Short mmCIF file of C-alpha atoms in Angstrom, two decimals:
data_model
loop_
_atom_site.label_atom_id
_atom_site.label_comp_id
_atom_site.label_asym_id
_atom_site.label_seq_id
_atom_site.Cartn_x
_atom_site.Cartn_y
_atom_site.Cartn_z
CA MET A 1 0.08 -0.53 -0.09
CA ASN A 2 2.98 2.36 1.01
CA ARG A 3 4.57 1.23 -2.59
CA TYR A 4 1.39 3.92 -4.10
CA LEU A 5 0.87 6.58 -2.04
CA PRO A 6 3.98 8.40 -4.08
CA VAL A 7 2.08 7.80 -7.23
CA ALA A 8 -1.26 8.08 -6.47
CA ARG A 9 0.24 12.19 -4.73
CA GLN A 10 2.90 12.03 -7.96
CA HIS A 11 -0.65 12.32 -9.64
CA PHE A 12 -2.41 14.32 -7.16
CA LEU A 13 -0.06 16.86 -7.51
CA ALA A 14 0.37 16.84 -11.83
CA ALA A 15 -3.57 17.42 -12.72
CA LEU A 16 -3.71 20.36 -9.87
CA ALA A 17 -0.38 21.52 -11.28
CA SER A 18 -2.65 21.43 -14.63
CA THR A 19 -5.92 23.40 -12.61
CA SER A 20 -6.37 27.26 -13.57
CA VAL A 21 -5.78 29.22 -10.66
CA VAL A 22 -9.87 29.34 -9.68
CA VAL A 23 -9.37 25.24 -8.90
CA LYS A 24 -5.95 25.95 -6.87
CA SER A 25 -7.87 28.87 -5.51
CA ILE A 26 -10.87 27.09 -4.44
CA SER A 27 -9.09 23.57 -3.19
CA ALA A 28 -6.72 25.73 -0.83
CA VAL A 29 -9.11 27.12 0.90
CA VAL A 30 -10.66 23.97 1.83
CA VAL A 31 -8.00 22.56 2.84
CA LEU A 32 -6.84 25.40 5.04
CA LEU A 33 -10.57 25.24 6.78
CA TYR A 34 -10.20 22.26 6.94
CA LEU A 35 -6.89 23.08 8.75
CA LEU A 36 -8.79 25.00 11.07
CA SER A 37 -11.25 23.16 11.74
CA TRP A 38 -8.91 21.05 14.42
CA ALA A 39 -8.94 24.66 16.39
CA VAL A 40 -12.25 26.20 15.07
CA ASP A 41 -16.15 25.12 15.02
CA THR A 42 -15.54 26.74 11.57
CA PRO A 43 -19.13 24.56 10.44
CA TYR A 44 -21.09 27.02 12.58
CA ALA A 45 -19.33 30.14 12.06
CA LEU A 46 -18.72 29.19 8.51
CA GLY A 47 -21.59 27.29 7.61
CA VAL A 48 -25.39 27.84 7.33
CA THR A 49 -27.25 27.78 9.79
CA PRO A 50 -31.00 28.53 8.99
CA GLY A 51 -32.18 30.03 11.85
CA TYR A 52 -28.54 32.61 11.93
CA LEU A 53 -29.16 32.89 8.51
CA PHE A 54 -32.48 35.05 8.03
CA PRO A 55 -32.80 38.44 10.18
CA PRO A 56 -32.53 39.12 13.00
CA ASN A 57 -29.02 37.55 13.34
CA PHE A 58 -28.65 37.81 9.05
CA TRP A 59 -25.32 36.08 8.74
CA VAL A 60 -25.30 36.11 5.00
CA TRP A 61 -21.49 35.33 4.45
CA THR A 62 -22.46 31.81 5.09
CA LEU A 63 -24.10 31.79 1.69
CA VAL A 64 -20.52 32.07 0.33
CA THR A 65 -18.46 30.00 2.52
CA HIS A 66 -19.92 26.98 3.71
CA GLY A 67 -19.31 25.40 0.11
CA VAL A 68 -15.93 25.26 1.29
CA VAL A 69 -16.48 24.25 5.61
CA GLU A 70 -15.43 20.47 5.96
CA GLN A 71 -14.59 18.44 8.94
CA HIS A 72 -13.55 15.05 8.31
CA VAL A 73 -10.68 14.40 5.43
CA TRP A 74 -12.90 12.22 2.81
CA GLY A 75 -15.20 15.62 3.04
CA VAL A 76 -11.81 16.69 1.69
CA ALA A 77 -11.79 14.82 -1.13
CA ALA A 78 -14.31 15.15 -2.26
CA ASN A 79 -14.18 18.52 -1.93
CA VAL A 80 -11.05 19.18 -3.86
CA GLY A 81 -11.77 15.80 -6.20
CA THR A 82 -15.01 17.08 -7.42
CA VAL A 83 -13.67 20.98 -7.88
CA MET A 84 -10.50 19.38 -9.47
CA ALA A 85 -12.36 17.22 -11.91
CA CYS A 86 -14.87 20.22 -12.53
CA GLY A 87 -11.42 21.88 -13.77
CA ARG A 88 -10.87 19.59 -16.03
CA LEU A 89 -13.71 18.82 -17.48
CA LEU A 90 -15.90 21.29 -17.79
CA GLU A 91 -13.56 24.64 -17.21
CA PRO A 92 -11.99 24.07 -20.92
CA LEU A 93 -15.62 24.16 -22.15
CA TRP A 94 -16.80 27.39 -20.07
CA GLY A 95 -13.41 29.20 -18.63
CA ALA A 96 -11.92 30.10 -15.62
CA LEU A 97 -14.12 33.27 -14.84
CA GLU A 98 -17.99 31.04 -16.06
CA LEU A 99 -16.53 28.49 -13.49
CA LEU A 100 -15.80 30.53 -10.47
CA ILE A 101 -19.14 31.86 -11.42
CA PHE A 102 -21.07 28.96 -12.10
CA PHE A 103 -19.72 27.53 -7.66
CA ALA A 104 -20.89 30.91 -6.83
CA VAL A 105 -24.19 30.80 -8.39
CA VAL A 106 -24.69 27.09 -7.44
CA ASN A 107 -23.35 27.43 -3.10
CA VAL A 108 -25.29 30.65 -2.62
CA SER A 109 -28.92 29.32 -4.60
CA ALA A 110 -28.33 25.44 -2.38
CA GLY A 111 -27.66 27.28 1.39
CA LEU A 112 -30.38 30.33 0.27
CA LEU A 113 -33.36 27.03 -0.58
CA ALA A 114 -32.09 24.99 2.80
CA GLY A 115 -32.87 27.59 5.24
CA LEU A 116 -35.60 28.84 3.59
CA SER A 117 -36.90 25.06 3.54
CA TYR A 118 -35.32 24.36 6.93
CA LEU A 119 -37.75 27.89 8.26
CA LEU A 120 -40.77 26.27 6.90
CA THR A 121 -39.90 22.52 8.33
CA TYR A 122 -39.44 24.40 12.11
CA VAL A 123 -43.13 27.21 11.17
CA ALA A 124 -44.78 23.92 10.57
CA THR A 125 -43.42 21.28 13.53
CA PHE A 126 -42.19 24.12 15.46
CA ASP A 127 -39.16 22.32 16.66
CA LEU A 128 -36.40 24.30 17.07
CA ASP A 129 -33.12 21.62 16.10
CA PHE A 130 -34.63 22.80 12.65
CA LEU A 131 -33.50 26.06 13.17
CA PHE A 132 -30.30 25.88 15.69
CA ALA A 133 -28.69 22.22 15.74
CA VAL A 134 -28.70 22.02 11.68
CA ARG A 135 -25.25 23.58 9.10
CA VAL A 136 -25.02 22.76 6.14
CA HIS A 137 -21.90 22.89 4.76
CA GLY A 138 -19.25 20.72 2.60
CA ALA A 139 -19.15 19.89 -1.31
CA ALA A 140 -23.10 18.04 -1.66
CA ALA A 141 -24.36 21.61 -3.01
CA PHE A 142 -21.66 21.79 -5.83
CA LEU A 143 -21.69 18.41 -6.78
CA GLY A 144 -25.30 18.70 -7.55
CA GLY A 145 -24.17 20.85 -9.96
CA VAL A 146 -21.37 19.54 -11.06
CA LEU A 147 -23.00 16.57 -12.28
CA VAL A 148 -26.55 18.27 -13.55
CA ALA A 149 -23.39 20.51 -15.76
CA LEU A 150 -21.55 17.36 -16.90
CA LYS A 151 -24.95 15.87 -17.95
CA GLN A 152 -25.58 18.18 -20.47
CA THR A 153 -22.06 18.48 -22.10
CA MET A 154 -21.43 14.47 -21.87
CA GLY A 155 -24.36 12.64 -21.07
CA ASP A 156 -24.07 10.39 -22.52
CA THR A 157 -20.30 8.97 -21.28
CA THR A 158 -20.72 5.36 -19.89
CA VAL A 159 -18.96 5.22 -16.24
CA LEU A 160 -20.10 1.51 -15.47
CA ARG A 161 -20.62 -0.82 -18.55
CA VAL A 162 -21.94 -3.68 -15.69
CA PRO A 163 -23.99 -2.95 -14.98
CA GLN A 164 -24.53 0.16 -18.43
CA VAL A 165 -24.40 3.34 -16.77
CA ARG A 166 -24.89 6.32 -18.43
CA LEU A 167 -23.84 9.47 -17.09
CA LYS A 168 -26.59 11.69 -17.22
CA ALA A 169 -28.04 8.47 -15.20
CA ALA A 170 -25.07 9.99 -12.26
CA PRO A 171 -27.49 12.96 -10.59
CA ALA A 172 -30.08 11.15 -10.30
CA LEU A 173 -28.42 7.87 -8.73
CA VAL A 174 -26.47 9.95 -6.57
CA LEU A 175 -29.65 11.54 -4.94
CA LEU A 176 -31.81 7.86 -4.39
CA LEU A 177 -28.53 7.06 -2.84
CA LEU A 178 -27.63 10.85 -0.26
CA ALA A 179 -31.54 9.74 -0.20
CA LEU A 180 -30.65 6.11 1.45
CA LEU A 181 -28.08 6.35 3.18
CA ARG A 182 -30.15 8.93 5.11
CA LEU A 183 -33.23 6.82 5.70
CA SER A 184 -30.65 3.42 7.13
CA GLY A 185 -29.44 6.31 9.80
CA LEU A 186 -25.56 6.09 8.54
CA LEU A 187 -26.22 10.16 7.27
CA GLU A 188 -26.51 11.67 10.87
CA SER A 189 -28.29 15.27 8.80
CA SER A 190 -30.47 15.52 5.90
CA ALA A 191 -28.68 18.58 5.22
CA PRO A 192 -26.28 16.78 2.76
CA LEU A 193 -29.45 15.64 1.00
CA ALA A 194 -31.04 18.79 1.13
CA ALA A 195 -27.26 20.23 -0.25
CA TYR A 196 -27.03 18.04 -3.37
CA SER A 197 -31.13 18.39 -3.91
CA TYR A 198 -30.76 22.72 -4.58
CA GLY A 199 -26.91 22.32 -6.02
CA ALA A 200 -28.88 20.30 -8.58
CA LEU A 201 -32.48 22.58 -8.48
CA SER A 202 -30.30 25.56 -8.74
CA GLY A 203 -27.45 24.31 -11.26
CA TRP A 204 -30.09 23.58 -14.34
CA VAL A 205 -32.05 26.59 -13.98
CA TYR A 206 -28.76 28.61 -14.30
CA LEU A 207 -27.73 26.34 -16.85
CA ARG A 208 -31.03 26.24 -18.91
CA PHE A 209 -31.90 29.65 -18.56
CA TYR A 210 -29.18 31.87 -17.99
CA GLN A 211 -25.78 30.87 -18.34
CA ARG A 212 -24.15 33.31 -21.12
CA HIS A 213 -21.97 32.02 -24.31
CA SER A 214 -21.58 32.27 -27.81
CA ARG A 215 -24.91 31.26 -29.09
CA GLY A 216 -26.78 33.52 -26.57
CA ARG A 217 -28.04 32.11 -23.27
CA GLY A 218 -29.11 28.90 -21.92
CA ASP A 219 -29.87 25.60 -22.76
CA MET A 220 -33.33 24.29 -24.65
CA SER A 221 -32.31 21.62 -25.78
CA ASP A 222 -34.87 18.88 -25.41
CA HIS A 223 -32.25 16.44 -23.95
CA PHE A 224 -31.48 18.87 -20.79
CA ALA A 225 -34.76 19.33 -20.00
CA PHE A 226 -35.98 19.43 -16.36
CA ALA A 227 -38.35 15.87 -17.53
CA SER A 228 -34.62 13.86 -18.67
CA PHE A 229 -33.51 13.44 -14.69
CA PHE A 230 -36.85 10.94 -13.84
CA PRO A 231 -37.32 7.55 -15.49
CA GLU A 232 -38.65 7.13 -18.78
CA ALA A 233 -41.39 6.40 -16.51
CA LEU A 234 -42.56 9.66 -15.33
CA GLN A 235 -41.37 11.71 -17.32
CA PRO A 236 -44.62 12.48 -19.75
CA ALA A 237 -45.77 13.69 -15.97
CA VAL A 238 -43.01 15.56 -15.26
CA GLY A 239 -42.78 17.43 -18.42
CA LEU A 240 -46.18 18.49 -18.43
CA LEU A 241 -46.27 19.77 -14.44
CA ALA A 242 -42.85 21.20 -15.70
CA GLY A 243 -44.42 22.77 -19.11
CA LEU A 244 -46.97 24.47 -16.04
CA VAL A 245 -45.01 25.99 -13.96
CA HIS A 246 -42.55 27.35 -16.34
CA ALA A 247 -45.24 29.23 -18.02
CA ALA A 248 -46.32 30.56 -14.97
CA LEU A 249 -42.62 31.44 -14.21
CA VAL A 250 -42.83 33.35 -18.32
CA LYS A 251 -45.86 35.65 -16.75
CA ILE A 252 -43.90 36.72 -13.44
CA LYS A 253 -41.33 37.28 -16.43
CA VAL A 254 -39.45 35.07 -13.93
CA CYS A 255 -37.70 32.58 -16.82
CA ARG A 256 -37.40 33.89 -21.04
CA LYS A 257 -40.14 31.76 -23.06
CA MET A 258 -38.46 29.17 -24.55
CA VAL A 259 -37.58 29.63 -28.14
CA LYS A 260 -35.39 26.81 -30.47
CA ARG A 261 -33.92 29.05 -33.79
CA TYR A 262 -32.27 27.72 -36.53
CA ASP A 263 -31.26 29.75 -38.71
CA VAL A 264 -30.65 29.53 -42.43
CA GLY A 265 -28.55 31.75 -43.71
CA ALA A 266 -31.09 34.32 -46.04
CA PRO A 267 -30.51 37.76 -46.18
CA SER A 268 -33.97 37.87 -45.06
CA SER A 269 -34.47 38.58 -41.29
CA ILE A 270 -36.36 35.20 -41.48
CA THR A 271 -36.08 32.45 -38.89
CA ILE A 272 -37.80 28.91 -38.70
CA SER A 273 -37.87 27.39 -35.22
CA LEU A 274 -36.68 23.33 -35.46
CA PRO A 275 -36.40 20.47 -32.44
CA GLY A 276 -32.63 19.61 -32.51
CA THR A 277 -31.23 23.04 -33.72
CA ASP A 278 -29.62 23.87 -30.84
CA PRO A 279 -26.31 24.54 -31.02
CA GLN A 280 -25.62 22.94 -27.58
CA ASP A 281 -26.66 18.98 -29.93
CA ALA A 282 -24.14 20.00 -31.96
CA GLU A 283 -21.81 20.52 -28.81
CA ARG A 284 -22.78 17.05 -27.44
CA ARG A 285 -22.70 15.22 -30.97
CA ARG A 286 -19.54 16.87 -31.95
CA GLN A 287 -18.05 15.53 -28.63
CA LEU A 288 -18.91 12.06 -29.16
CA ALA A 289 -18.25 11.48 -32.50
CA LEU A 290 -14.52 12.71 -31.16
CA LYS A 291 -14.41 9.97 -28.98
CA ALA A 292 -16.05 7.94 -31.52
CA LEU A 293 -12.24 8.76 -33.78
CA ASN A 294 -10.31 8.50 -30.94
CA GLU A 295 -11.68 4.67 -29.76
CA ARG A 296 -11.03 3.56 -33.41
CA LEU A 297 -7.06 5.26 -33.55
CA LYS A 298 -6.43 3.53 -30.47
CA ARG A 299 -8.06 0.30 -32.40
CA VAL A 300 -5.47 0.78 -35.93
CA GLU A 301 -2.93 1.09 -33.04
CA ASP A 302 -3.48 -1.82 -31.05
CA GLN A 303 -3.76 -3.41 -34.45
CA SER A 304 -0.91 -2.59 -36.71
CA ALA A 305 1.53 -3.54 -33.85
CA TRP A 306 4.73 -5.87 -33.97
CA PRO A 307 4.44 -9.55 -34.92
CA SER A 308 5.34 -12.20 -32.22
CA MET A 309 8.13 -14.84 -32.88
CA ASP A 310 5.95 -17.74 -33.08
CA ASP A 311 4.85 -15.45 -36.21
CA GLU A 312 7.58 -14.78 -38.09
CA GLU A 313 9.16 -19.15 -37.01
CA ASP A 314 5.44 -20.08 -38.50
CA ASP A 315 7.04 -18.30 -41.57
CA ASP A 316 9.51 -19.14 -41.20
CA ASP A 317 8.37 -22.81 -41.96
CA ASP A 318 7.12 -21.75 -44.32
CA GLU A 319 9.72 -20.73 -46.75
CA VAL A 320 11.91 -23.72 -45.37
CA ARG A 321 8.71 -26.33 -46.91
CA THR A 322 8.90 -24.18 -50.02
CA ASP A 323 12.94 -24.57 -50.29
CA THR A 324 12.58 -28.70 -50.39
CA GLN A 325 9.23 -28.96 -52.72
CA PRO A 326 10.78 -31.79 -56.06
CA LEU A 327 11.30 -29.96 -59.06
CA LEU A 328 9.79 -31.25 -62.33
CA PRO A 329 12.34 -32.29 -64.50
CA ALA A 330 11.50 -29.90 -67.77
CA SER A 331 10.00 -30.78 -70.23
CA ALA A 332 11.85 -31.57 -74.49
CA SER A 333 10.37 -28.47 -75.50
CA SER A 334 11.64 -26.29 -73.07
CA ALA A 335 15.50 -27.85 -73.21
CA PRO A 336 17.86 -25.34 -72.79
CA ARG A 337 19.80 -24.08 -76.15
CA PRO A 338 23.62 -25.62 -76.17
CA GLY A 339 25.51 -23.43 -74.61
CA ALA A 340 23.03 -21.52 -71.92
CA THR A 341 22.74 -21.26 -68.90
CA HIS A 342 19.53 -22.18 -67.28
CA PRO A 343 18.88 -21.16 -63.73
CA GLU A 344 17.51 -24.96 -62.75
CA VAL A 345 21.20 -26.29 -64.31
CA ARG A 346 22.15 -25.25 -61.30
CA ILE A 347 19.84 -27.19 -58.10
CA ILE A 348 18.95 -30.13 -60.31
CA SER A 349 21.57 -32.59 -59.70
CA PHE A 350 22.12 -35.59 -62.43
CA GLU A 351 23.95 -38.40 -60.69
CA ASP A 352 21.77 -40.22 -58.18
CA ALA A 353 19.13 -40.62 -62.05
CA PRO A 354 18.98 -44.32 -64.19
CA SER A 355 19.98 -44.64 -67.14
CA ARG A 356 18.51 -44.88 -69.95
CA SER A 357 19.24 -48.65 -71.82
#
C-alpha cells in the first residue's frame, strides 16, 4: 500500500498543476479551513445555520463560505476531487471566470433554498432543532451542480459497463444514494441531502435559462429538459408539471419563453424554429464523434502492432517447406540451348538418375 502512495501523490500534484488559478484557490481554501476546524468550530461560524441566516442575525456570509467548509478528511477529498473534476472537464468549455460564477451561483442558491426549507419546516413543526441544530456545509451542493453540468455536456458517456450506467443518470442515482443513506441512519443529518438537491436544481436552472455563452443564453435542448432527469415512465407527467410551472414563471417574467431558433443564413430576417437544432446539441454530437474517432484510432494502433515471434517462426517454416519441394524435370520443348545456362541447372543434380537403356 505504501508503494502506491508516492505514485498517487505524483498524479494528484500533476493534475493539480494543470488546473487554473480558480481551481487551485478553491482547493487551497478547502484544505486551510479543514486545518482550521481542528481549533475552531468552522461549520458553526462559516456553515449555513437556518436560525442565524435570516433576521435578526442575518449571517449572509455563510451563503458564500459553506461550500468550502469540511470537518473530515474524506469530505476534503470529495470537495477537492469535485472541484478538480470540474476544472478538467468543464473549465475547457466554459473558461475560468464562468467556472467561478457557476461555483458561486450553485452554492449561494443551495444555501439559501436549504435555509428557507428548514425555516418552513420549523413553521410546520415548531421544532427548534431545524433552526439551530442544522449545519449546511460541504461539497454536496456543488457536487449536484457539477453532475448536472456533466449531464449537459457529456451525458452519453458510460460511467459503468456492468451494469451499464451513463453519466446522464448520475444526478438521480447520487440523490437516491443519499436518500438511502439518510433513511438507514448512516447520515447524521438531512443537510447533505437538502444541499445536494438544491445544488442540482439551482445548477440546472442557471444552465437552462441564464448561462451566457457565444451562442446566446441558456440551453433549451430537449436532452436537457427537467423531465430528462427522471425515469422514462415518469417523464410525461413530470414534463407536463414542469411545463405548467415554466409557463407561470414566464408570466411573472422570472424565466424567458423557450424558443429554438435555426438561422438558415438567408439575407432576410426570417428564422425557422426546428426541434433538435440547438447549438448545445451540435456541441454534444461533436464531442461524441471525437470520442468515437479516438476509440477507432486506438483500435487501429493496437491491430498494427509488431508481429510476434510465433508468427515469424511460422513464416520460416513455410519458406523451408517451399524450398524443399521437388522440382519437375524440364520438358523436351523447354530444354535449354547448348551453351546457355538455365537457372535450374545450378540446382538439379543428375548423378543419381537412372541410365537410359
